[in-house]
Short mmCIF file of C-alpha atoms in Angstrom, two decimals:
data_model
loop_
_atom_site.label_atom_id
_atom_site.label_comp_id
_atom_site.label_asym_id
_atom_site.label_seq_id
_atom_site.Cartn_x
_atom_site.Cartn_y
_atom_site.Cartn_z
CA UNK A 703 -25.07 -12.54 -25.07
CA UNK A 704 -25.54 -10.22 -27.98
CA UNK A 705 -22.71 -8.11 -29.14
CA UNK A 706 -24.47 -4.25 -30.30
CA UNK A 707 -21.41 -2.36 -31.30
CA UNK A 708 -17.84 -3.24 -32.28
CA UNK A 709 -14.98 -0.48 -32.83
CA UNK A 710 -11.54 -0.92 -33.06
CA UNK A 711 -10.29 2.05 -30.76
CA UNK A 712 -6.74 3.93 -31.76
CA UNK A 713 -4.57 1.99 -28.95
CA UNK A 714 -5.83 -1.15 -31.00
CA UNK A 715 -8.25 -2.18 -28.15
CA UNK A 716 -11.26 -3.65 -29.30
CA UNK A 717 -14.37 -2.57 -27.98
CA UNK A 718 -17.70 -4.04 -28.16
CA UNK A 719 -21.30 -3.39 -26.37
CA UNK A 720 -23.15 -6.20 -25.63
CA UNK A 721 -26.22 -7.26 -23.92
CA UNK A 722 -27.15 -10.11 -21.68
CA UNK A 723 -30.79 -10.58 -21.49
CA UNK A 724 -31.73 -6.63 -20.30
CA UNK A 725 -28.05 -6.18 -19.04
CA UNK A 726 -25.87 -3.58 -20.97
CA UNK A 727 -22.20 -4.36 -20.90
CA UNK A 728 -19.02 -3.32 -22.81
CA UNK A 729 -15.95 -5.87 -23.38
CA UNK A 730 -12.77 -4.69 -24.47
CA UNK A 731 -9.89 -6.78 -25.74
CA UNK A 732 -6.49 -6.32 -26.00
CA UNK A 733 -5.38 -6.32 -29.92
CA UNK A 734 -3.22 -8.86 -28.81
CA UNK A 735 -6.15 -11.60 -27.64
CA UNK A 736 -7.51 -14.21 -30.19
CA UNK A 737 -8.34 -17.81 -30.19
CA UNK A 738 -4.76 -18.90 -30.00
CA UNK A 739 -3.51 -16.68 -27.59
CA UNK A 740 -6.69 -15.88 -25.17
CA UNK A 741 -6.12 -13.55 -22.68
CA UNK A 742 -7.41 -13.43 -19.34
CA UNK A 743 -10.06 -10.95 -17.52
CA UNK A 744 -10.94 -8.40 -15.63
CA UNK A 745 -13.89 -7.38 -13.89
CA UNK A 746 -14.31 -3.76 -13.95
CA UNK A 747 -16.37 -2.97 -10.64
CA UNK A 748 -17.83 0.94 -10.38
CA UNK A 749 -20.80 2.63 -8.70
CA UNK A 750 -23.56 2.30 -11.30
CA UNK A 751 -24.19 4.37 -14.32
CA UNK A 752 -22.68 2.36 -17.16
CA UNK A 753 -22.78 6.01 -19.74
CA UNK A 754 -21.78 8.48 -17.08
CA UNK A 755 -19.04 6.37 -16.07
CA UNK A 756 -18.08 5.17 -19.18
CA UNK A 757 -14.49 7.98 -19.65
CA UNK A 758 -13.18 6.35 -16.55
CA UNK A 759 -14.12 2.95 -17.35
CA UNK A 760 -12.80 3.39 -20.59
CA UNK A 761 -9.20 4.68 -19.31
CA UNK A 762 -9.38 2.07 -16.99
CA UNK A 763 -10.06 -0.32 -19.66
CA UNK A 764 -7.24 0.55 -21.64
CA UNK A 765 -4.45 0.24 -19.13
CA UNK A 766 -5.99 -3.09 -18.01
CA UNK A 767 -5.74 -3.93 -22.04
CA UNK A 768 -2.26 -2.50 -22.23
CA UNK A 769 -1.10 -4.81 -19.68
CA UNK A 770 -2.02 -7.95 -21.50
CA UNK A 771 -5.86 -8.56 -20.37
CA UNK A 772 -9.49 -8.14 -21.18
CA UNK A 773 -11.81 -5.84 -19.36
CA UNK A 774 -16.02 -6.01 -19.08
CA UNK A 775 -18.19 -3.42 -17.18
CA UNK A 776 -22.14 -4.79 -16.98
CA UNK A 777 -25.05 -2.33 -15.79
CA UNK A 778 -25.71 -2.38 -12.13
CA UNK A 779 -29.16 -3.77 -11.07
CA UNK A 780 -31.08 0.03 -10.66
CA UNK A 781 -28.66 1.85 -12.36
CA UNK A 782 -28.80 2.98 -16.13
CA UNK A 783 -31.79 2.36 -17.83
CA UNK A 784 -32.11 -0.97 -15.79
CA UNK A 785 -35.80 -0.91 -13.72
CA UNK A 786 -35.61 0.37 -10.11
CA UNK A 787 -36.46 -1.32 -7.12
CA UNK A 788 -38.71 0.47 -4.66
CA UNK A 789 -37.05 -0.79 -1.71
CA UNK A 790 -33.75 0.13 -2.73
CA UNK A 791 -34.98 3.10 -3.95
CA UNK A 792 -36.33 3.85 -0.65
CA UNK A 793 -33.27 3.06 1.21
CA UNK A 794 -31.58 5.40 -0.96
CA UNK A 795 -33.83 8.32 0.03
CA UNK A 796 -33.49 7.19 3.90
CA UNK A 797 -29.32 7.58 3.48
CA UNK A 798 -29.57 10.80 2.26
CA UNK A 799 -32.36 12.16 4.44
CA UNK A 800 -29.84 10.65 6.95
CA UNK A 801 -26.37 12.20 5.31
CA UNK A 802 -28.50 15.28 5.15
CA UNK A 803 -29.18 15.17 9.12
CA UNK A 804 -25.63 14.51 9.54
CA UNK A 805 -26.13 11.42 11.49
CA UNK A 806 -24.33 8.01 11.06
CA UNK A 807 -25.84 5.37 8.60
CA UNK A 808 -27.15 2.66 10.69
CA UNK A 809 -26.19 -1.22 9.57
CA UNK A 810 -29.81 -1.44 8.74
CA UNK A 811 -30.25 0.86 6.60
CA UNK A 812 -27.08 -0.28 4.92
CA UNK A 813 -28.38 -3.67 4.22
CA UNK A 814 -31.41 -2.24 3.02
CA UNK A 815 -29.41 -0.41 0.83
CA UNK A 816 -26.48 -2.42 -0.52
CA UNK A 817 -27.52 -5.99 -0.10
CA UNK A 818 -30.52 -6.26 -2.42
CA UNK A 819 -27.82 -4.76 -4.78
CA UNK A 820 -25.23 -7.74 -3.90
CA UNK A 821 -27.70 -10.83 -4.02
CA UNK A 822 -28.76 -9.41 -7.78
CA UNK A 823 -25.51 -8.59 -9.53
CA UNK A 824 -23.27 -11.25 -8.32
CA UNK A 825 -25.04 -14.08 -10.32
CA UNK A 826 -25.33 -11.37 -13.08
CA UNK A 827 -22.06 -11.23 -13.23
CA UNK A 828 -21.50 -15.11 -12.87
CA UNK A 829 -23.90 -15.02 -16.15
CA UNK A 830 -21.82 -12.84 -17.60
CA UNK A 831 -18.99 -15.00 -17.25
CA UNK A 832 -19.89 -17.89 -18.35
CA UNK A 833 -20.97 -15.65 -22.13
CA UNK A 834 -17.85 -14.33 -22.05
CA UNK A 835 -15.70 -17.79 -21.89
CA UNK A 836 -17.60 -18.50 -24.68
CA UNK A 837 -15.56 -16.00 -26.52
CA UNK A 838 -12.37 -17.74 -27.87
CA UNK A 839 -10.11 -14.94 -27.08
CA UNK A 840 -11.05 -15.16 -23.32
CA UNK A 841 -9.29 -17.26 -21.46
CA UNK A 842 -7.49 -18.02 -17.91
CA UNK A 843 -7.54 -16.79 -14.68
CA UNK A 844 -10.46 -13.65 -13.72
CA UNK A 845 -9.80 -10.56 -11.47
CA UNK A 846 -12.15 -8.30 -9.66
CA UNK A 847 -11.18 -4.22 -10.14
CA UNK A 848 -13.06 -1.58 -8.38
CA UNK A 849 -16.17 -0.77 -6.25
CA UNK A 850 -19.17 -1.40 -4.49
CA UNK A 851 -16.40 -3.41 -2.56
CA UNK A 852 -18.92 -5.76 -1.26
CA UNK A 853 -19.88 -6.78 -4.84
CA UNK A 854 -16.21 -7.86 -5.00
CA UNK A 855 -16.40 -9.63 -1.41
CA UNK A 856 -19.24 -12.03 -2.11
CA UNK A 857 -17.63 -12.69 -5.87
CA UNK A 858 -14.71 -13.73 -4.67
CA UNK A 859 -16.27 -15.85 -1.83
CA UNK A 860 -18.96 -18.57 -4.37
CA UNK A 861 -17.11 -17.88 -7.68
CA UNK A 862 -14.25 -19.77 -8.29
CA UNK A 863 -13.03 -18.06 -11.29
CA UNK A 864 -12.01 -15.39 -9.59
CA UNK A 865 -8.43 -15.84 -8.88
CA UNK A 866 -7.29 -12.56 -7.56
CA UNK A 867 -9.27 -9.21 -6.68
CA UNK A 868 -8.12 -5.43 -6.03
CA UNK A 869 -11.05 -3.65 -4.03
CA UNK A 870 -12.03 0.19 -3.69
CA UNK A 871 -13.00 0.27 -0.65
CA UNK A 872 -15.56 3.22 -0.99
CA UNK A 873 -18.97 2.28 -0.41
CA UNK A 874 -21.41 1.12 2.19
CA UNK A 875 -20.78 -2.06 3.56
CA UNK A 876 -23.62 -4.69 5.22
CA UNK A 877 -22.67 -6.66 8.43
CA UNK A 878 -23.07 -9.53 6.74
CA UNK A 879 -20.22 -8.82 4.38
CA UNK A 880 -18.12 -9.05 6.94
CA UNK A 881 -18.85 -12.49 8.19
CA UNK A 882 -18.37 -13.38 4.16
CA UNK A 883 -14.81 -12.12 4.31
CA UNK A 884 -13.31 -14.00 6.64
CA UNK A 885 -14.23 -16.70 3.73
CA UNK A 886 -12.44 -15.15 0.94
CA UNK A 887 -8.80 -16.49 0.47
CA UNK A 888 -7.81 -15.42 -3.03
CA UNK A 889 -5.05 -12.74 -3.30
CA UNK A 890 -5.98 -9.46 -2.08
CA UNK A 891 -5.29 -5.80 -3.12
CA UNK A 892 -7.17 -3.33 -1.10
CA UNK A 893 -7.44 0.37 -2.64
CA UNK A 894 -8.45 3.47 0.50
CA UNK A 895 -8.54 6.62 0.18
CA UNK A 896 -7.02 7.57 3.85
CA UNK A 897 -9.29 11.59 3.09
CA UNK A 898 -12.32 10.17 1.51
CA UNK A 899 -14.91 12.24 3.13
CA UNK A 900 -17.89 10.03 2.18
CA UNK A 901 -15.89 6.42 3.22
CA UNK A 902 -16.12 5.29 6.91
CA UNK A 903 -12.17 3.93 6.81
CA UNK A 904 -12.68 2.72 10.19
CA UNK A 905 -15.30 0.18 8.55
CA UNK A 906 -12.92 -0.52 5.49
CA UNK A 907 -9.86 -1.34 8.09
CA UNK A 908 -12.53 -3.47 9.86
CA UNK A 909 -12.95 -5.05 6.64
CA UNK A 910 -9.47 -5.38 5.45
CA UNK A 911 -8.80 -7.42 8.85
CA UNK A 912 -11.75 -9.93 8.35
CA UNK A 913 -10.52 -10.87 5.27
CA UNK A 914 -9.22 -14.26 5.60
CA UNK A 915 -6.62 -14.17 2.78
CA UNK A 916 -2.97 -15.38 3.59
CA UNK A 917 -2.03 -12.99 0.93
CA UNK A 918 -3.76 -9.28 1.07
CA UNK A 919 -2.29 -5.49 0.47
CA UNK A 920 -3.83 -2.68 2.27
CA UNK A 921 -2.77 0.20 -0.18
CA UNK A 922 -3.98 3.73 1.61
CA UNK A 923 -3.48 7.03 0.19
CA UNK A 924 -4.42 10.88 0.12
CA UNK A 925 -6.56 12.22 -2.76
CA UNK A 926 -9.88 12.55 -1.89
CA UNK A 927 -13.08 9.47 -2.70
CA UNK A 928 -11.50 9.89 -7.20
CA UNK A 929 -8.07 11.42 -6.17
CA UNK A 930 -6.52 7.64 -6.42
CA UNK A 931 -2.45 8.71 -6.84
CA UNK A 932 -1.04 7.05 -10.36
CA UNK A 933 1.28 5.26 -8.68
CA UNK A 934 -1.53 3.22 -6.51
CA UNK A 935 -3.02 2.71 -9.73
CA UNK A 936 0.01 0.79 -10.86
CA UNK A 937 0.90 -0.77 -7.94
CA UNK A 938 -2.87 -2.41 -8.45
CA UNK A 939 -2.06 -3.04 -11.76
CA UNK A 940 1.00 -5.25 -11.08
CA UNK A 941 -1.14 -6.73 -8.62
CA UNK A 942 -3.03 -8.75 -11.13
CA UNK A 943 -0.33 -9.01 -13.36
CA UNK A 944 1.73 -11.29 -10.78
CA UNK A 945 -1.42 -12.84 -9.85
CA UNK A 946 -3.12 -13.35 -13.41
CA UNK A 947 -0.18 -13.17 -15.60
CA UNK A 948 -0.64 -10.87 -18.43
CA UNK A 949 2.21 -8.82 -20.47
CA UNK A 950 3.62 -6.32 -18.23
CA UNK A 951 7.38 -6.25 -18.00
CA UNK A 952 7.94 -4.81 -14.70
CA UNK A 953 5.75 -6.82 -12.23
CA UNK A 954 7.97 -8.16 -9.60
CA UNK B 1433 34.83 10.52 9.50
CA UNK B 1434 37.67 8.44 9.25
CA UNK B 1435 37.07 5.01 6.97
CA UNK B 1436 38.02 1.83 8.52
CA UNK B 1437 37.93 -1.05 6.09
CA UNK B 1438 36.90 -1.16 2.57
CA UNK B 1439 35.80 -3.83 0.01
CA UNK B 1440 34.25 -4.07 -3.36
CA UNK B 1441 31.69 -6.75 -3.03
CA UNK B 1442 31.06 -8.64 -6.47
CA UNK B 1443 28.00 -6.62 -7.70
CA UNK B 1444 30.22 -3.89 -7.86
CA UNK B 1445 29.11 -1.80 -4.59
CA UNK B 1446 31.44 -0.34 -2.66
CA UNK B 1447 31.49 -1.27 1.17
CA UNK B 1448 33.21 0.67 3.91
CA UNK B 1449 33.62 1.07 7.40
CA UNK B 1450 33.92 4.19 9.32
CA UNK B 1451 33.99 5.80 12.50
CA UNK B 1452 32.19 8.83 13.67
CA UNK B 1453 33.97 9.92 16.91
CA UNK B 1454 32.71 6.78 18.39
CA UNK B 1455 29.99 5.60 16.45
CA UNK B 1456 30.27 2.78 13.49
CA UNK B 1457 28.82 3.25 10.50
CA UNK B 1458 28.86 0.89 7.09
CA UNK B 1459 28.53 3.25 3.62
CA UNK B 1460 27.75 1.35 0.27
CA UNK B 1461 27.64 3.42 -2.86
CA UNK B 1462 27.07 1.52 -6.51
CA UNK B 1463 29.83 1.12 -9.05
CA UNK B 1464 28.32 4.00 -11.21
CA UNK B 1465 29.37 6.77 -8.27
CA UNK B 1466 31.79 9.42 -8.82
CA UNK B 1467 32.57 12.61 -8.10
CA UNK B 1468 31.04 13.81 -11.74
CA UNK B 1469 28.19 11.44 -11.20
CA UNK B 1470 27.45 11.73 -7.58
CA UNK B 1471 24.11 9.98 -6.30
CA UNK B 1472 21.43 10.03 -3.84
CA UNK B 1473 21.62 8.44 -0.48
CA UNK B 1474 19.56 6.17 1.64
CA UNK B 1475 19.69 6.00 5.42
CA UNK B 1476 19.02 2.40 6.40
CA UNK B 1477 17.28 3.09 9.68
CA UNK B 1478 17.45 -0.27 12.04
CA UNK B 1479 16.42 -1.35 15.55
CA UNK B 1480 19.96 -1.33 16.72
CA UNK B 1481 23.15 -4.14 16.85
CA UNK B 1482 24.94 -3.25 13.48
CA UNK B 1483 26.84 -6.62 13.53
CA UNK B 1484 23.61 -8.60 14.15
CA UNK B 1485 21.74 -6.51 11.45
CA UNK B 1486 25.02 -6.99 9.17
CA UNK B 1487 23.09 -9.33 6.78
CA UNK B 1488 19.65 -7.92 6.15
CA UNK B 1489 21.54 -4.32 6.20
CA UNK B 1490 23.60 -5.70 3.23
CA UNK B 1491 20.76 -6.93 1.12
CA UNK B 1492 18.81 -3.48 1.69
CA UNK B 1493 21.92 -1.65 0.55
CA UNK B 1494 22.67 -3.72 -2.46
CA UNK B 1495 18.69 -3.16 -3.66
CA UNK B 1496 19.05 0.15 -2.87
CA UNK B 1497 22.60 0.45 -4.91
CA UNK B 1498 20.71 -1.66 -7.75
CA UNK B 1499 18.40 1.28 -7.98
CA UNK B 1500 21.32 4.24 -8.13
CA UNK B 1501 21.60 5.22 -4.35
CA UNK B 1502 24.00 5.49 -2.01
CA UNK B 1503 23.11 3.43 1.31
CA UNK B 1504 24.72 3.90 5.05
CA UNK B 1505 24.08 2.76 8.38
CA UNK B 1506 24.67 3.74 11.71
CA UNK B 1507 25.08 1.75 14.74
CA UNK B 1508 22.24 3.21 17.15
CA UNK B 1509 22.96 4.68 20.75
CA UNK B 1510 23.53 1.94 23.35
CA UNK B 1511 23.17 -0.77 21.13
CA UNK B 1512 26.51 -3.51 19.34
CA UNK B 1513 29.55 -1.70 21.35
CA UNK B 1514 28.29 1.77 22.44
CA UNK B 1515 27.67 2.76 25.71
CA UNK B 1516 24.64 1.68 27.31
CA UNK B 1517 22.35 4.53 29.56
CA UNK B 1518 21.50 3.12 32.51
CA UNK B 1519 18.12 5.06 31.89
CA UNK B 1520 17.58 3.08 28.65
CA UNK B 1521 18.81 -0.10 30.45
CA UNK B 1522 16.02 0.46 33.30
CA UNK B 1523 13.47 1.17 30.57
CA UNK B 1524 13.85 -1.97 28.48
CA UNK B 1525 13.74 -4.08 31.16
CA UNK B 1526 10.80 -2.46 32.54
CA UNK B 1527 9.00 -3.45 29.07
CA UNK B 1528 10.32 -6.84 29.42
CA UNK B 1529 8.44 -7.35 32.66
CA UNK B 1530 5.16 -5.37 31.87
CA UNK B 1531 4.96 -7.49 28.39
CA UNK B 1532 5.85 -10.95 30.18
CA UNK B 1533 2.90 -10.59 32.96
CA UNK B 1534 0.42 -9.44 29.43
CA UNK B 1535 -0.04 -6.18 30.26
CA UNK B 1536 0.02 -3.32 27.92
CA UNK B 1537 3.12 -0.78 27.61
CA UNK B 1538 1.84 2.64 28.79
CA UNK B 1539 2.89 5.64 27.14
CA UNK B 1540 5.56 6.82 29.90
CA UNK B 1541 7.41 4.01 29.81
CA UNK B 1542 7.19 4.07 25.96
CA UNK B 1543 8.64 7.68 26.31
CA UNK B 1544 11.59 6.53 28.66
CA UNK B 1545 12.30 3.95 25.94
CA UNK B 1546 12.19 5.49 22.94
CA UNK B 1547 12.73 9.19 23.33
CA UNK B 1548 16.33 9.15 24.96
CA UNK B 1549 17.06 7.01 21.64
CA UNK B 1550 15.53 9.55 18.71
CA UNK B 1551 17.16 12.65 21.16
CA UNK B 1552 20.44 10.87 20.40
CA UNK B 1553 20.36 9.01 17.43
CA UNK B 1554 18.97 12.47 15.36
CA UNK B 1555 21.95 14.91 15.80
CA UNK B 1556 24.11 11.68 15.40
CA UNK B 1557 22.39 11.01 11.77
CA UNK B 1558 22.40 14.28 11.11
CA UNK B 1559 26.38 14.92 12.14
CA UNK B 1560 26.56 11.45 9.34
CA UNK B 1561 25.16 13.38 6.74
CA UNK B 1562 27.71 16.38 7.62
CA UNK B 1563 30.51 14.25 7.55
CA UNK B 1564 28.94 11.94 3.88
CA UNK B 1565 28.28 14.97 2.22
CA UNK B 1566 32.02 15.68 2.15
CA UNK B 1567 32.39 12.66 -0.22
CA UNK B 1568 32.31 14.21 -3.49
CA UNK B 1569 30.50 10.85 -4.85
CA UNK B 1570 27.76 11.48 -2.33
CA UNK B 1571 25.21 14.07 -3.49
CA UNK B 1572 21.40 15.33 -4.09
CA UNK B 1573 18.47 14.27 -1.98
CA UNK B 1574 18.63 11.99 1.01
CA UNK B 1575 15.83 9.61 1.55
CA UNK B 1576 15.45 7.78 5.21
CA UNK B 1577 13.97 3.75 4.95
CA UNK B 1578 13.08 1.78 7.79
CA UNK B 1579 12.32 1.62 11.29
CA UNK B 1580 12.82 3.06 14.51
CA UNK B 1581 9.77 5.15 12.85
CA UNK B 1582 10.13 7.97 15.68
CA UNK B 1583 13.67 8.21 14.34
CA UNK B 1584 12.97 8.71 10.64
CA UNK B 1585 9.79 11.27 12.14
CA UNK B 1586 11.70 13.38 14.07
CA UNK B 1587 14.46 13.30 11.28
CA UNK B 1588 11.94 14.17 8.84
CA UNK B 1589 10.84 17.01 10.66
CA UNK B 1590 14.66 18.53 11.87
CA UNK B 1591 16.53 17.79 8.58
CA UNK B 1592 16.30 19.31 5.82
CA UNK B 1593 17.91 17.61 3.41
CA UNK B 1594 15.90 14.60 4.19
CA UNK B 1595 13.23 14.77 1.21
CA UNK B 1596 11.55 11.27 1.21
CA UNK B 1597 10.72 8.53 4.04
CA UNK B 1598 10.05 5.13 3.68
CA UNK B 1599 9.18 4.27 7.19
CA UNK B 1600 8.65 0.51 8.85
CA UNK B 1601 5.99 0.56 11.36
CA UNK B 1602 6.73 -1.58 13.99
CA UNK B 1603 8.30 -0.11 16.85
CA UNK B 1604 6.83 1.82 20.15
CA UNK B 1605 5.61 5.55 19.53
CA UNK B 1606 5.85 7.61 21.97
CA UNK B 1607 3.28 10.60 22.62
CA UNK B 1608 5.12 13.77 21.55
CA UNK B 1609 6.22 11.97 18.10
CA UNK B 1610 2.39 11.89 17.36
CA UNK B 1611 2.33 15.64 17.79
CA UNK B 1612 5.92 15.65 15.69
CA UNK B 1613 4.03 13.90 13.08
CA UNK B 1614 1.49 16.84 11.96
CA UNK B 1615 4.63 18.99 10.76
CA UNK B 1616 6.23 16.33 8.59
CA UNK B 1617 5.23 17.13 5.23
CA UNK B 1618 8.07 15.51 2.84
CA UNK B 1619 6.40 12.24 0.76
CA UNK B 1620 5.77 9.30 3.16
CA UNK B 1621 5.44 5.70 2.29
CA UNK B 1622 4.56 3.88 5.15
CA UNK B 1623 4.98 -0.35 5.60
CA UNK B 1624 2.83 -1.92 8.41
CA UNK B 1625 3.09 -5.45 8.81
CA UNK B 1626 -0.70 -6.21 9.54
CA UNK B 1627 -0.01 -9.47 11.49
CA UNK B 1628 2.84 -8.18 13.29
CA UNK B 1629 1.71 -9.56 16.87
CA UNK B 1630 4.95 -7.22 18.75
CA UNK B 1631 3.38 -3.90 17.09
CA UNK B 1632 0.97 -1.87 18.10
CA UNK B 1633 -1.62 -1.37 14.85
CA UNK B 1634 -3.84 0.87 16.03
CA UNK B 1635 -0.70 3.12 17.02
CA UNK B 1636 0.83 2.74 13.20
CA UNK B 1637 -2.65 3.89 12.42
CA UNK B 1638 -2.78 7.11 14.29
CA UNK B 1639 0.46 8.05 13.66
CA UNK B 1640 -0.26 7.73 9.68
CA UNK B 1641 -3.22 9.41 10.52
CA UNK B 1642 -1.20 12.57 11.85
CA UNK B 1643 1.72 12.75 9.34
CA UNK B 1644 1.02 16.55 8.01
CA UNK B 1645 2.20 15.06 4.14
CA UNK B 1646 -0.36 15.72 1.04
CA UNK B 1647 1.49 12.28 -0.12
CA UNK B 1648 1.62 9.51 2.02
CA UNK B 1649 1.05 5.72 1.51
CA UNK B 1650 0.29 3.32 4.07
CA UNK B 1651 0.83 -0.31 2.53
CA UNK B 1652 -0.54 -2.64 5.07
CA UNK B 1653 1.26 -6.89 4.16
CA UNK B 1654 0.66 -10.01 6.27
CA UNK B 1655 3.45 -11.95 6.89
CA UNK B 1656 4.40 -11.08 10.59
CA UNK B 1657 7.30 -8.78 11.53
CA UNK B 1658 10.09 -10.16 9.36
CA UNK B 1659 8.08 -10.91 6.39
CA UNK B 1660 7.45 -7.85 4.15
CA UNK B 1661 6.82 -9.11 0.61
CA UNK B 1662 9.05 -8.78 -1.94
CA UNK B 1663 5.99 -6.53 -4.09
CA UNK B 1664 5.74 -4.42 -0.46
CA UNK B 1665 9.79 -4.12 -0.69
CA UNK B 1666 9.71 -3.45 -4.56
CA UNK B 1667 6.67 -0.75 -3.79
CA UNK B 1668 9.21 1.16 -0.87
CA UNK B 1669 11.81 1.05 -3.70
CA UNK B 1670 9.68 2.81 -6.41
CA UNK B 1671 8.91 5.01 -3.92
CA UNK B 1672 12.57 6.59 -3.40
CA UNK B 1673 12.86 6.60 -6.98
CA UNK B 1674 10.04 8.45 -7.74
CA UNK B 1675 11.55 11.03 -5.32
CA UNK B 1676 14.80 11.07 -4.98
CA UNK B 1677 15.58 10.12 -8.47
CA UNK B 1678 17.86 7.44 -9.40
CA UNK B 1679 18.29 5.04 -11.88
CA UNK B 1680 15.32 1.94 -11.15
CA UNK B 1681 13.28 2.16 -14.85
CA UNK B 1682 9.92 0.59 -13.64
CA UNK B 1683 9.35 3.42 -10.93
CA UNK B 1684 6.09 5.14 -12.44
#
């Protein structure tokens, strides 16, 4: 890992680009984190485009800080200025020929689409944790925040870091995936948006009841796909802070 | 309304009895009310047999108190001492039978249930808020919390002063409150209990599904009927503060 940028941000969060091998990623750490007090993660999940989402990653970032933990966004596989691959890219045209037909998205095209994305960026982001726990001031337990849900599914499934993940359920999501939940048994906080045009909820309650967690939160709300309400924001956020620890005050 | 007993129980909440012509009722209000400080109340909805719900009824209403509010109960129609309807009487023990030989309970015995219940128990809630209202340390918004979820929808819709509901999913629906449901517009937070074997789930779906509100919440918990988690409970509570005011400080 090779840190590319460093600035000290006016909340006190430290921010810092890095790269891992061709992967861009940003880390931000609370001003509170150092060697002697190490703080511990979260994975900030999102839909690809590391610049373009980059405000929203950055709010997010900042309340995750505020609350006592670090935050890291990596590049998606495809997205960015990270190569393409043809077959994804070709599964991409197919959904929206499809969306554009107004006809379902089949479970193949779906795999085609989402998997190839899976089986690359979870070990990318296993790679990236094991650079970042090389960083003194990271330390302890590791959430999962955000999207392409089944990103989050097959983390939480082979990496054992991850101690507690709150899902956005908002994307496509591969048969497969479901047969992976009903592995997963770390705590469990579920994010749908109930109006979310472009979601198929009925997959995302299918989902929700695979999981095979003792402990899991379906939180559902109006807003539309970005409308999440602030206060299902928090409730996430206290979430991992009874699940991770952290500095919050009122987490019960 | 005439009071029947009273008590101050050692948090400082005020606990009395009363009658309504013939129906009991239990009203807790927190140390801090007074007729120059009057607060919100809470109607603890419940699936009937005050004395039996005593305990659980008393732990709502001192949470509730904690957070500022007022808190009452009534007993329900044909439940603890009240009269029973023979129709109501024929009903339940036409569920009993259909659910001990497996089968499912169809939607017109469902209605013969349930509706006889909300036609009564509504004017009776609402003739309790008449009668509370005359206490001059009883004042503002009125939020309803629990279950008999037809109760608290047809309430929400009739009633007025009824400007927040925290329902409990986990009681029979019958048809017409579906259709009841796509007028309620006040906030919603809704609590399924995902694993909660006596409920119908796909039911608490649809009828979350209908609710006419731009805010609703549907936070979906394992832990069977009985077992909300404490976050789930702590989540309703922030919810009634957010809109019916009070005094909880972590309710952003």
């Amino acid at each position: 890992m090779r840190f590319t940028s460093e600035q000290r941000l006016n909340d006190g969060v430290l921010e810092r680009g890095f790269t891992l091998g061709d992967i861009p990623g940003i880390l931000w750490t609370p001003a509170s984190a150092s060697a002697s007090a190490p703080v511990p993660l979260i994975l900030l999940g999102h839909p690809g485009g590391l610049n373009k989402m980059y405000p929203r990653l950055l709010g997010r970032a900042r309340n995750v800080a505020a609350d006592g933990f670090a935050a890291a966004a990596i590049e998606l596989p495809g997205s960015g200025d990270r190569p393409r691959s043809a077959e994804v890219e070709q599964a991409r045209a197919d959904v929206r020929r499809v969306l554009a037909a107004g006809e379902p998205v089949g479970g193949e095209l779906i795999d085609r689409l989402i998997l190839p994305l899976v089986d690359q960026a979870v070990p990318e982001w296993q790679a990236t944790l094991d650079a970042l726990f090389t960083q003194a001031e990271i330390g302890g337990p590791v959430g999962y925040s955000g999207g392409v849900i089944s990103i989050g599914v097959r983390l939480a499934v082979v990496e054992p870091r991850i101690a507690a993940a709150g899902l956005f359920a908002g994307s496509f999501i591969p048969r497969v995936i479901f047969e992976e939940a009903r592995q997963v048994t770390i705590p469990l906080h579920v994010l749908l948006q109930w109006d979310d045009e472009g979601n198929d909820r009925q997959a995302a309650l299918d989902l929700f009841d695979a999981f095979g967690s003792k402990e899991k939160t379906l939180n559902a709300n109006m807003g539309g796909h970005t409308g999440v309400p602030q206060a299902a924001g928090d409730a996430a956020a206290r979430f991992f802070t009874r699940h991770l620890g952290g500095s919050r005050a009122d987490a019960k």
